[in-house]
Amino acid sequence: MDYKKLANLLFPMELKTPEYYEDLYKQRVLKEGAIVTRFAPSPTGFLHFGGLYTSFFANRIAKQSEGKYILRIEDTDQKREVANGVRDIITGLFAFGIVFDETPGNVEYVDAKYGPYKQSERKDIYMTFAKKLVQEGKAYPCFCSSEQLSADRKAQEKAKTLLGYYGHYARCKNLSYEDIETKVNNGEKFAIRLKVDSSPNNKIIVNDAIRGELRLSDNYNDVVILKSDFLPPYNFAHACDDHLMRVNLVVRGDEYLPSIAEHLQIFEALNFEPIKYAHVAPIQKIDENGNKRKISKRKDPEAAVSFYNEQGYPAESVQEYILTVANSNFEAWRKNNEFLPVEKFIVSFDKMSISGALFDFAKLADVSKTVISKMSAKEVYDRLVNWTSNYDKELDMLLRKYKDYSIQILNIEREQKKPRKDIEKWSDIKVLNSYFYDELFNPTKKEDYEFNYDNFNLADVQNIMESYLKSYSEQDDKQTWFNKIKVLSSSVGYSDDMKAYKATPEGFKGHYGDVAGIIRVVLTSRTQTPDLYEISRLLGKERMEKRVELAVKVLK
Ligand code: GLU
Ligand code: ZN
């Protein structure tokens, strides 16, 4: 067969040559060992936590080796394109410190030397290289209808034989030039398939950067490399794009493991140097039935990156958390480098889990509380306001109205050696601090006191609060304030000494801790709060008096 003639029949349109593209996209001049890798999502705009996880890691691998990190949009499946999808991906990842060196569109920091970065704009490239394969007798047109193909598939399933387009199922593999010409002239649609000559009995060895040496069955299937619309499926676009963008490492999800053989065959047919892979295991969770499964967009809110923004997790917490699950040596590094930014940590593939990291909310909470505890009150305030302006109008208004007061609140047990770790995410703050704002304060109900205090009675509460306010002075330091609580305790029949109380509990109504507890509940309607001394100072005498009035009203 005259393959050159065949190629011209199938691709009569004017196309560049493969050499043209090889020359256009120069080899990158980078430091030895520099990793060039990419994130290659479809433009749905939906950012999956698994995507962030992989992308965060790939970005670090590229940057720490002084390589490049590229965003390539895989939109050959046109149905899925949504408005602003690309922008949402870029800004969504940017929020977590992921900065692309090359992206589609007129976005800042674009270096378009290897573009276009949208597959739908690279159609000519794919056609050029598919034509080359036809010209070399390595690919051929397939005219089979989808009905024909699914009938074959059914027959294969029934006969329990290998599925696919091979052997006598590869009907179009040996069509004559004349047959093909007639069909083309009749306007019959065709796809292009790779001519494969192998069997699953042949094994190939691949060295994966995360999984190490893999022994895989070779591909036997004459896979489609161009669909009838002349856009490629994933496999062929992957080979052309990663080769011409001068990518040297593909970091992608491990759902592609079974396709490695097919992908390498395409690289080989094209005479491209085989590419290196790092297949990342997905993040999993233990479901209600105790089984491990991937976190899913449909079932798990935490699968969406937007969830972390909505809840108000600082980006650093998420980064920190990703590294904790991704690299087993991160936590030890963090212990020794408490204040270094995550960028200083060297990520590595060999510390990555092969079976799939487990999503762990408790761990995220823990990590995030520590991250936030290290921030100054002013920083927490600024970032909180940044969050409330999008997600909580009511609190936003109060934070702006009472700015200095709010910063003082946020400073309680902060900016010290062992700061309080009670804030996991910005959305916690309203719940934690609502009692500081009269607009949000709800007095405690009577049952709450009865539930918490065995010897509760209204007269005591009134008594305690009256004495507390009478003796309260803004000038008191903490020790003086504390001593006053003790004095007041014994004046109302509560012990001012823990040892004495423990020796004869029946001799007292309770101890000074209970008294402080009652003061706390009246002032804050909480049984647990940060330092009561600080709270009293922030509320001030006048507002404390109002709260006592409110409490008495509720209790009567
Ligand atoms: N578009 C593919 C995906 O989203 C890209 C995989 C890859 O990174 O090569 O799964
Ligand atoms: Zn066919």
PDB file of C-alpha atoms in Angstrom, residues 13-291:
ATOM      1  CA  MET A  13      -6.163  19.749   4.263  1.00  0.00           C
ATOM      2  CA  GLU A  14      -3.071  21.891   4.513  1.00  0.00           C
ATOM      3  CA  LEU A  15      -1.069  20.906   7.558  1.00  0.00           C
ATOM      4  CA  LYS A  16       2.337  21.734   8.940  1.00  0.00           C
ATOM      5  CA  THR A  17       4.931  19.000   9.269  1.00  0.00           C
ATOM      6  CA  PRO A  18       5.956  17.218  12.457  1.00  0.00           C
ATOM      7  CA  GLU A  19       9.417  18.786  12.015  1.00  0.00           C
ATOM      8  CA  TYR A  20       7.822  22.201  12.058  1.00  0.00           C
ATOM      9  CA  TYR A  21       6.389  21.573  15.509  1.00  0.00           C
ATOM     10  CA  GLU A  22       9.518  19.869  16.779  1.00  0.00           C
ATOM     11  CA  ASP A  23      11.384  22.995  15.836  1.00  0.00           C
ATOM     12  CA  LEU A  24       8.757  25.441  17.061  1.00  0.00           C
ATOM     13  CA  TYR A  25       8.686  23.930  20.530  1.00  0.00           C
ATOM     14  CA  LYS A  26      12.339  24.043  21.443  1.00  0.00           C
ATOM     15  CA  GLN A  27      13.834  21.832  24.085  1.00  0.00           C
ATOM     16  CA  ARG A  28      13.727  23.729  27.334  1.00  0.00           C
ATOM     17  CA  VAL A  29      16.962  25.035  28.705  1.00  0.00           C
ATOM     18  CA  LEU A  30      16.736  24.294  32.384  1.00  0.00           C
ATOM     19  CA  LYS A  31      18.918  23.272  35.238  1.00  0.00           C
ATOM     20  CA  GLU A  32      19.945  19.617  35.286  1.00  0.00           C
ATOM     21  CA  GLY A  33      17.223  17.562  36.913  1.00  0.00           C
ATOM     22  CA  ALA A  34      14.562  20.251  36.536  1.00  0.00           C
ATOM     23  CA  ILE A  35      11.094  18.749  36.427  1.00  0.00           C
ATOM     24  CA  VAL A  36       8.578  20.055  33.921  1.00  0.00           C
ATOM     25  CA  THR A  37       5.135  18.821  34.748  1.00  0.00           C
ATOM     26  CA  ARG A  38       1.558  19.879  34.350  1.00  0.00           C
ATOM     27  CA  PHE A  39      -1.971  19.849  35.674  1.00  0.00           C
ATOM     28  CA  ALA A  40      -4.355  18.714  32.958  1.00  0.00           C
ATOM     29  CA  PRO A  41      -7.956  19.053  34.087  1.00  0.00           C
ATOM     30  CA  SER A  42     -11.049  19.281  31.972  1.00  0.00           C
ATOM     31  CA  PRO A  43     -12.611  22.743  32.180  1.00  0.00           C
ATOM     32  CA  THR A  44     -15.585  21.937  34.373  1.00  0.00           C
ATOM     33  CA  GLY A  45     -14.482  24.500  36.917  1.00  0.00           C
ATOM     34  CA  PHE A  46     -15.069  21.931  39.624  1.00  0.00           C
ATOM     35  CA  LEU A  47     -11.924  21.502  41.621  1.00  0.00           C
ATOM     36  CA  HIS A  48     -11.722  18.139  43.350  1.00  0.00           C
ATOM     37  CA  PHE A  49      -9.680  17.871  46.519  1.00  0.00           C
ATOM     38  CA  GLY A  50      -7.812  15.015  44.835  1.00  0.00           C
ATOM     39  CA  GLY A  51      -6.896  17.426  42.040  1.00  0.00           C
ATOM     40  CA  LEU A  52      -5.631  19.974  44.536  1.00  0.00           C
ATOM     41  CA  TYR A  53      -3.683  17.270  46.306  1.00  0.00           C
ATOM     42  CA  THR A  54      -1.981  16.047  43.129  1.00  0.00           C
ATOM     43  CA  SER A  55      -1.487  19.548  41.819  1.00  0.00           C
ATOM     44  CA  PHE A  56      -0.012  20.837  45.051  1.00  0.00           C
ATOM     45  CA  PHE A  57       2.469  18.036  45.024  1.00  0.00           C
ATOM     46  CA  ALA A  58       3.347  18.325  41.333  1.00  0.00           C
ATOM     47  CA  ASN A  59       3.790  22.072  41.680  1.00  0.00           C
ATOM     48  CA  ARG A  60       6.205  21.601  44.562  1.00  0.00           C
ATOM     49  CA  ILE A  61       8.150  18.954  42.644  1.00  0.00           C
ATOM     50  CA  ALA A  62       8.502  21.333  39.697  1.00  0.00           C
ATOM     51  CA  LYS A  63       9.374  24.424  41.710  1.00  0.00           C
ATOM     52  CA  GLN A  64      11.859  22.822  44.048  1.00  0.00           C
ATOM     53  CA  SER A  65      13.762  21.455  41.055  1.00  0.00           C
ATOM     54  CA  GLU A  66      13.626  24.860  39.305  1.00  0.00           C
ATOM     55  CA  GLY A  67      11.419  23.376  36.628  1.00  0.00           C
ATOM     56  CA  LYS A  68       8.065  24.483  35.250  1.00  0.00           C
ATOM     57  CA  TYR A  69       4.479  23.896  36.139  1.00  0.00           C
ATOM     58  CA  ILE A  70       1.955  24.076  33.327  1.00  0.00           C
ATOM     59  CA  LEU A  71      -1.812  24.220  33.196  1.00  0.00           C
ATOM     60  CA  ARG A  72      -3.223  22.427  30.196  1.00  0.00           C
ATOM     61  CA  ILE A  73      -6.931  22.281  29.622  1.00  0.00           C
ATOM     62  CA  GLU A  74      -8.203  18.971  28.329  1.00  0.00           C
ATOM     63  CA  ASP A  75     -11.335  20.039  26.543  1.00  0.00           C
ATOM     64  CA  THR A  76     -11.578  17.696  23.590  1.00  0.00           C
ATOM     65  CA  ASP A  77     -14.805  16.495  25.138  1.00  0.00           C
ATOM     66  CA  GLN A  78     -16.606  19.747  24.352  1.00  0.00           C
ATOM     67  CA  LYS A  79     -19.735  18.956  26.275  1.00  0.00           C
ATOM     68  CA  ARG A  80     -18.120  19.590  29.586  1.00  0.00           C
ATOM     69  CA  GLU A  81     -16.840  23.118  29.047  1.00  0.00           C
ATOM     70  CA  VAL A  82     -18.334  25.655  31.460  1.00  0.00           C
ATOM     71  CA  ALA A  83     -18.032  29.425  31.526  1.00  0.00           C
ATOM     72  CA  ASN A  84     -15.076  30.655  33.580  1.00  0.00           C
ATOM     73  CA  GLY A  85     -13.956  27.081  34.145  1.00  0.00           C
ATOM     74  CA  VAL A  86     -10.320  27.874  33.399  1.00  0.00           C
ATOM     75  CA  ARG A  87     -10.245  31.040  35.443  1.00  0.00           C
ATOM     76  CA  ASP A  88     -11.838  29.236  38.378  1.00  0.00           C
ATOM     77  CA  ILE A  89      -9.185  26.546  38.233  1.00  0.00           C
ATOM     78  CA  ILE A  90      -6.357  29.077  38.145  1.00  0.00           C
ATOM     79  CA  THR A  91      -7.700  31.242  40.965  1.00  0.00           C
ATOM     80  CA  GLY A  92      -8.844  28.228  42.934  1.00  0.00           C
ATOM     81  CA  LEU A  93      -5.363  26.731  42.937  1.00  0.00           C
ATOM     82  CA  PHE A  94      -3.630  30.075  43.347  1.00  0.00           C
ATOM     83  CA  ALA A  95      -5.389  30.437  46.693  1.00  0.00           C
ATOM     84  CA  PHE A  96      -3.398  27.419  47.850  1.00  0.00           C
ATOM     85  CA  GLY A  97      -0.091  28.759  46.649  1.00  0.00           C
ATOM     86  CA  ILE A  98      -0.058  26.958  43.327  1.00  0.00           C
ATOM     87  CA  VAL A  99       1.309  29.242  40.644  1.00  0.00           C
ATOM     88  CA  PHE A 100       1.491  28.066  37.066  1.00  0.00           C
ATOM     89  CA  ASP A 101       4.321  29.145  34.838  1.00  0.00           C
ATOM     90  CA  GLU A 102       2.243  28.602  31.732  1.00  0.00           C
ATOM     91  CA  THR A 103      -1.518  28.651  31.323  1.00  0.00           C
ATOM     92  CA  PRO A 104      -4.081  29.193  28.595  1.00  0.00           C
ATOM     93  CA  GLY A 105      -5.485  32.624  27.975  1.00  0.00           C
ATOM     94  CA  ASN A 106      -4.512  36.141  28.746  1.00  0.00           C
ATOM     95  CA  VAL A 107      -3.691  35.543  32.303  1.00  0.00           C
ATOM     96  CA  GLU A 108      -0.773  37.077  34.080  1.00  0.00           C
ATOM     97  CA  TYR A 109       2.432  35.044  34.253  1.00  0.00           C
ATOM     98  CA  VAL A 110       1.636  33.316  30.986  1.00  0.00           C
ATOM     99  CA  ASP A 111       4.568  32.152  28.999  1.00  0.00           C
ATOM    100  CA  ALA A 112       2.932  31.013  25.817  1.00  0.00           C
ATOM    101  CA  LYS A 113       5.952  29.462  24.133  1.00  0.00           C
ATOM    102  CA  TYR A 114       4.537  25.976  24.267  1.00  0.00           C
ATOM    103  CA  GLY A 115       0.901  26.806  23.705  1.00  0.00           C
ATOM    104  CA  PRO A 116      -1.879  26.748  22.862  1.00  0.00           C
ATOM    105  CA  TYR A 117      -2.621  25.260  26.261  1.00  0.00           C
ATOM    106  CA  LYS A 118      -6.146  24.215  25.408  1.00  0.00           C
ATOM    107  CA  GLN A 119      -6.413  20.951  23.561  1.00  0.00           C
ATOM    108  CA  SER A 120      -9.298  22.120  21.415  1.00  0.00           C
ATOM    109  CA  GLU A 121      -6.907  24.705  19.940  1.00  0.00           C
ATOM    110  CA  ARG A 122      -4.294  22.091  19.106  1.00  0.00           C
ATOM    111  CA  LYS A 123      -6.303  20.152  16.564  1.00  0.00           C
ATOM    112  CA  ASP A 124      -3.818  20.834  13.738  1.00  0.00           C
ATOM    113  CA  ILE A 125      -1.022  19.394  15.809  1.00  0.00           C
ATOM    114  CA  TYR A 126      -2.894  16.169  16.453  1.00  0.00           C
ATOM    115  CA  MET A 127      -3.832  15.837  12.801  1.00  0.00           C
ATOM    116  CA  THR A 128      -0.261  16.433  11.718  1.00  0.00           C
ATOM    117  CA  PHE A 129       1.089  13.684  13.913  1.00  0.00           C
ATOM    118  CA  ALA A 130      -1.752  11.275  13.140  1.00  0.00           C
ATOM    119  CA  LYS A 131      -1.093  11.865   9.444  1.00  0.00           C
ATOM    120  CA  LYS A 132       2.548  11.057  10.016  1.00  0.00           C
ATOM    121  CA  LEU A 133       1.589   7.721  11.560  1.00  0.00           C
ATOM    122  CA  VAL A 134      -0.654   6.896   8.604  1.00  0.00           C
ATOM    123  CA  GLN A 135       2.145   7.884   6.263  1.00  0.00           C
ATOM    124  CA  GLU A 136       4.459   5.456   8.016  1.00  0.00           C
ATOM    125  CA  GLY A 137       1.909   2.647   7.941  1.00  0.00           C
ATOM    126  CA  LYS A 138       1.519   2.794  11.723  1.00  0.00           C
ATOM    127  CA  ALA A 139      -2.101   3.911  11.758  1.00  0.00           C
ATOM    128  CA  TYR A 140      -5.180   3.386   9.615  1.00  0.00           C
ATOM    129  CA  PRO A 141      -8.715   4.608   9.177  1.00  0.00           C
ATOM    130  CA  CYS A 142     -11.587   2.742  10.797  1.00  0.00           C
ATOM    131  CA  PHE A 143     -15.073   3.149   9.346  1.00  0.00           C
ATOM    132  CA  CYS A 144     -16.891   0.962  11.850  1.00  0.00           C
ATOM    133  CA  SER A 145     -20.098   2.413  13.208  1.00  0.00           C
ATOM    134  CA  SER A 146     -20.664   2.536  16.930  1.00  0.00           C
ATOM    135  CA  GLU A 147     -23.418  -0.074  16.469  1.00  0.00           C
ATOM    136  CA  GLN A 148     -20.923  -2.407  14.822  1.00  0.00           C
ATOM    137  CA  LEU A 149     -18.426  -1.849  17.621  1.00  0.00           C
ATOM    138  CA  SER A 150     -20.900  -2.472  20.380  1.00  0.00           C
ATOM    139  CA  ALA A 151     -22.153  -5.617  18.646  1.00  0.00           C
ATOM    140  CA  ASP A 152     -18.547  -6.854  18.579  1.00  0.00           C
ATOM    141  CA  ARG A 153     -18.176  -6.005  22.195  1.00  0.00           C
ATOM    142  CA  LYS A 154     -21.273  -7.987  23.116  1.00  0.00           C
ATOM    143  CA  ALA A 155     -19.984 -10.953  21.156  1.00  0.00           C
ATOM    144  CA  GLN A 156     -16.648 -10.712  22.936  1.00  0.00           C
ATOM    145  CA  GLU A 157     -18.317 -10.546  26.316  1.00  0.00           C
ATOM    146  CA  LYS A 158     -20.397 -13.576  25.463  1.00  0.00           C
ATOM    147  CA  ALA A 159     -17.402 -15.534  24.217  1.00  0.00           C
ATOM    148  CA  LYS A 160     -15.469 -14.357  27.314  1.00  0.00           C
ATOM    149  CA  THR A 161     -12.587 -13.259  25.179  1.00  0.00           C
ATOM    150  CA  LEU A 162     -10.529 -10.084  25.309  1.00  0.00           C
ATOM    151  CA  LEU A 163     -12.452  -6.910  24.602  1.00  0.00           C
ATOM    152  CA  GLY A 164     -11.333  -4.481  21.957  1.00  0.00           C
ATOM    153  CA  TYR A 165     -10.359  -3.949  18.356  1.00  0.00           C
ATOM    154  CA  TYR A 166      -7.879  -6.661  17.457  1.00  0.00           C
ATOM    155  CA  GLY A 167      -7.505  -9.866  15.444  1.00  0.00           C
ATOM    156  CA  HIS A 168     -10.498 -10.543  13.231  1.00  0.00           C
ATOM    157  CA  TYR A 169     -12.451  -7.847  15.091  1.00  0.00           C
ATOM    158  CA  ALA A 170     -10.101  -5.297  13.554  1.00  0.00           C
ATOM    159  CA  ARG A 171     -12.190  -5.204  10.408  1.00  0.00           C
ATOM    160  CA  CYS A 172     -10.631  -2.117   8.888  1.00  0.00           C
ATOM    161  CA  LYS A 173      -7.025  -3.062   9.474  1.00  0.00           C
ATOM    162  CA  ASN A 174      -6.569  -4.637   6.106  1.00  0.00           C
ATOM    163  CA  LEU A 175      -8.823  -2.597   3.873  1.00  0.00           C
ATOM    164  CA  SER A 176      -7.347  -1.947   0.452  1.00  0.00           C
ATOM    165  CA  TYR A 177      -6.571   1.538  -0.743  1.00  0.00           C
ATOM    166  CA  GLU A 178      -9.450   1.303  -3.208  1.00  0.00           C
ATOM    167  CA  ASP A 179     -11.941   0.301  -0.499  1.00  0.00           C
ATOM    168  CA  ILE A 180     -10.818   3.175   1.631  1.00  0.00           C
ATOM    169  CA  GLU A 181     -10.968   5.618  -1.236  1.00  0.00           C
ATOM    170  CA  THR A 182     -14.521   4.601  -2.114  1.00  0.00           C
ATOM    171  CA  LYS A 183     -15.656   5.017   1.473  1.00  0.00           C
ATOM    172  CA  VAL A 184     -13.970   8.368   1.847  1.00  0.00           C
ATOM    173  CA  ASN A 185     -15.458   9.578  -1.412  1.00  0.00           C
ATOM    174  CA  ASN A 186     -18.873   8.411  -0.195  1.00  0.00           C
ATOM    175  CA  GLY A 187     -18.421  10.720   2.748  1.00  0.00           C
ATOM    176  CA  GLU A 188     -18.203   7.893   5.286  1.00  0.00           C
ATOM    177  CA  LYS A 189     -16.868   9.025   8.626  1.00  0.00           C
ATOM    178  CA  PHE A 190     -13.749   7.424   9.958  1.00  0.00           C
ATOM    179  CA  ALA A 191     -11.565   7.403  13.029  1.00  0.00           C
ATOM    180  CA  ILE A 192      -7.839   6.740  13.023  1.00  0.00           C
ATOM    181  CA  ARG A 193      -6.527   3.721  14.890  1.00  0.00           C
ATOM    182  CA  LEU A 194      -3.040   2.777  15.904  1.00  0.00           C
ATOM    183  CA  LYS A 195      -1.801  -0.440  14.332  1.00  0.00           C
ATOM    184  CA  VAL A 196      -0.824  -2.517  17.330  1.00  0.00           C
ATOM    185  CA  ASP A 197       0.960  -5.796  17.130  1.00  0.00           C
ATOM    186  CA  SER A 198       1.260  -7.190  20.611  1.00  0.00           C
ATOM    187  CA  SER A 199      -0.523  -9.379  23.122  1.00  0.00           C
ATOM    188  CA  PRO A 200      -1.254  -9.256  26.830  1.00  0.00           C
ATOM    189  CA  ASN A 201       1.197 -12.111  27.204  1.00  0.00           C
ATOM    190  CA  ASN A 202       3.966  -9.680  26.437  1.00  0.00           C
ATOM    191  CA  LYS A 203       5.041  -7.925  29.587  1.00  0.00           C
ATOM    192  CA  ILE A 204       6.551  -4.502  29.796  1.00  0.00           C
ATOM    193  CA  ILE A 205       8.517  -3.008  32.661  1.00  0.00           C
ATOM    194  CA  VAL A 206       7.836   0.581  33.644  1.00  0.00           C
ATOM    195  CA  ASN A 207       9.512   2.563  36.367  1.00  0.00           C
ATOM    196  CA  ASP A 208       6.988   4.749  38.088  1.00  0.00           C
ATOM    197  CA  ALA A 209       8.343   7.581  40.235  1.00  0.00           C
ATOM    198  CA  ILE A 210       5.962   6.718  43.069  1.00  0.00           C
ATOM    199  CA  ARG A 211       5.328   3.030  42.624  1.00  0.00           C
ATOM    200  CA  GLY A 212       8.717   1.896  41.470  1.00  0.00           C
ATOM    201  CA  GLU A 213       9.045  -0.933  38.989  1.00  0.00           C
ATOM    202  CA  LEU A 214       5.793  -2.087  37.450  1.00  0.00           C
ATOM    203  CA  ARG A 215       5.357  -5.180  35.312  1.00  0.00           C
ATOM    204  CA  LEU A 216       2.408  -4.686  33.015  1.00  0.00           C
ATOM    205  CA  SER A 217       0.638  -6.581  30.268  1.00  0.00           C
ATOM    206  CA  ASP A 218       1.167  -4.996  26.909  1.00  0.00           C
ATOM    207  CA  ASN A 219      -1.681  -3.464  24.983  1.00  0.00           C
ATOM    208  CA  TYR A 220      -3.123  -5.531  22.116  1.00  0.00           C
ATOM    209  CA  ASN A 221      -5.923  -3.189  21.173  1.00  0.00           C
ATOM    210  CA  ASP A 222      -5.822  -1.019  18.034  1.00  0.00           C
ATOM    211  CA  VAL A 223      -6.826   2.042  20.004  1.00  0.00           C
ATOM    212  CA  VAL A 224      -8.423   5.093  18.438  1.00  0.00           C
ATOM    213  CA  ILE A 225      -6.011   8.010  18.270  1.00  0.00           C
ATOM    214  CA  LEU A 226      -8.228  10.451  16.381  1.00  0.00           C
ATOM    215  CA  LYS A 227     -11.982  10.447  16.601  1.00  0.00           C
ATOM    216  CA  SER A 228     -14.101  11.112  13.528  1.00  0.00           C
ATOM    217  CA  ASP A 229     -14.168  14.829  14.433  1.00  0.00           C
ATOM    218  CA  PHE A 230     -10.365  14.674  14.221  1.00  0.00           C
ATOM    219  CA  LEU A 231      -9.974  15.469  17.873  1.00  0.00           C
ATOM    220  CA  PRO A 232      -7.977  12.905  19.815  1.00  0.00           C
ATOM    221  CA  PRO A 233      -9.061  10.928  22.822  1.00  0.00           C
ATOM    222  CA  TYR A 234      -6.927  11.338  25.938  1.00  0.00           C
ATOM    223  CA  ASN A 235      -4.211   8.875  24.901  1.00  0.00           C
ATOM    224  CA  PHE A 236      -3.010  10.589  21.732  1.00  0.00           C
ATOM    225  CA  ALA A 237      -3.413  14.134  23.058  1.00  0.00           C
ATOM    226  CA  HIS A 238      -1.391  13.115  26.099  1.00  0.00           C
ATOM    227  CA  ALA A 239       1.487  11.889  23.918  1.00  0.00           C
ATOM    228  CA  CYS A 240       1.532  14.854  21.528  1.00  0.00           C
ATOM    229  CA  ASP A 241       1.068  17.490  24.204  1.00  0.00           C
ATOM    230  CA  ASP A 242       3.448  16.200  26.801  1.00  0.00           C
ATOM    231  CA  HIS A 243       6.094  15.625  24.174  1.00  0.00           C
ATOM    232  CA  LEU A 244       5.755  19.016  22.480  1.00  0.00           C
ATOM    233  CA  MET A 245       5.341  20.945  25.715  1.00  0.00           C
ATOM    234  CA  ARG A 246       8.616  19.349  26.708  1.00  0.00           C
ATOM    235  CA  VAL A 247       7.110  17.854  29.823  1.00  0.00           C
ATOM    236  CA  ASN A 248       9.412  15.307  31.398  1.00  0.00           C
ATOM    237  CA  LEU A 249       7.219  13.921  34.153  1.00  0.00           C
ATOM    238  CA  VAL A 250       3.519  13.144  34.097  1.00  0.00           C
ATOM    239  CA  VAL A 251       2.013  13.312  37.563  1.00  0.00           C
ATOM    240  CA  ARG A 252      -1.507  11.940  37.343  1.00  0.00           C
ATOM    241  CA  GLY A 253      -4.090   9.812  39.090  1.00  0.00           C
ATOM    242  CA  ASP A 254      -3.527   6.075  39.269  1.00  0.00           C
ATOM    243  CA  GLU A 255      -6.708   5.354  37.324  1.00  0.00           C
ATOM    244  CA  TYR A 256      -4.369   5.615  34.315  1.00  0.00           C
ATOM    245  CA  LEU A 257      -2.170   2.712  35.413  1.00  0.00           C
ATOM    246  CA  PRO A 258      -3.942   0.222  33.120  1.00  0.00           C
ATOM    247  CA  SER A 259      -3.375   2.524  30.132  1.00  0.00           C
ATOM    248  CA  ILE A 260       0.371   2.975  30.517  1.00  0.00           C
ATOM    249  CA  ALA A 261       1.216   0.292  27.958  1.00  0.00           C
ATOM    250  CA  GLU A 262      -1.059   1.848  25.374  1.00  0.00           C
ATOM    251  CA  HIS A 263       0.368   5.301  26.037  1.00  0.00           C
ATOM    252  CA  LEU A 264       3.935   4.135  25.687  1.00  0.00           C
ATOM    253  CA  GLN A 265       3.068   2.411  22.408  1.00  0.00           C
ATOM    254  CA  ILE A 266       1.857   5.729  21.080  1.00  0.00           C
ATOM    255  CA  PHE A 267       5.040   7.463  22.211  1.00  0.00           C
ATOM    256  CA  GLU A 268       7.035   4.778  20.489  1.00  0.00           C
ATOM    257  CA  ALA A 269       5.058   4.900  17.245  1.00  0.00           C
ATOM    258  CA  LEU A 270       5.613   8.653  17.171  1.00  0.00           C
ATOM    259  CA  ASN A 271       9.319   8.205  17.845  1.00  0.00           C
ATOM    260  CA  PHE A 272       8.975  10.270  20.984  1.00  0.00           C
ATOM    261  CA  GLU A 273      11.260   9.594  23.875  1.00  0.00           C
ATOM    262  CA  PRO A 274       9.172   7.621  26.404  1.00  0.00           C
ATOM    263  CA  ILE A 275       7.872   9.810  29.179  1.00  0.00           C
ATOM    264  CA  LYS A 276       8.222   9.242  32.924  1.00  0.00           C
ATOM    265  CA  TYR A 277       5.189   8.804  35.105  1.00  0.00           C
ATOM    266  CA  ALA A 278       4.278   9.347  38.719  1.00  0.00           C
ATOM    267  CA  HIS A 279       0.907   7.783  39.455  1.00  0.00           C
ATOM    268  CA  VAL A 280      -0.670   9.256  42.552  1.00  0.00           C
ATOM    269  CA  ALA A 281      -3.014   7.098  44.608  1.00  0.00           C
ATOM    270  CA  PRO A 282      -6.314   8.827  45.313  1.00  0.00           C
ATOM    271  CA  ILE A 283      -7.311  10.189  48.691  1.00  0.00           C
ATOM    272  CA  GLN A 284      -9.676   7.779  50.327  1.00  0.00           C
ATOM    273  CA  LYS A 285     -11.975   7.674  53.270  1.00  0.00           C
ATOM    274  CA  ILE A 286     -13.539   5.030  55.413  1.00  0.00           C
ATOM    275  CA  ASP A 287     -17.244   4.994  54.684  1.00  0.00           C
ATOM    276  CA  GLU A 288     -20.154   4.210  57.021  1.00  0.00           C
ATOM    277  CA  ASN A 289     -19.641   0.490  56.473  1.00  0.00           C
ATOM    278  CA  GLY A 290     -15.978   0.608  57.341  1.00  0.00           C
ATOM    279  CA  ASN A 291     -14.859   0.213  53.733  1.00  0.00           C
TER     280      ASN A 291
END
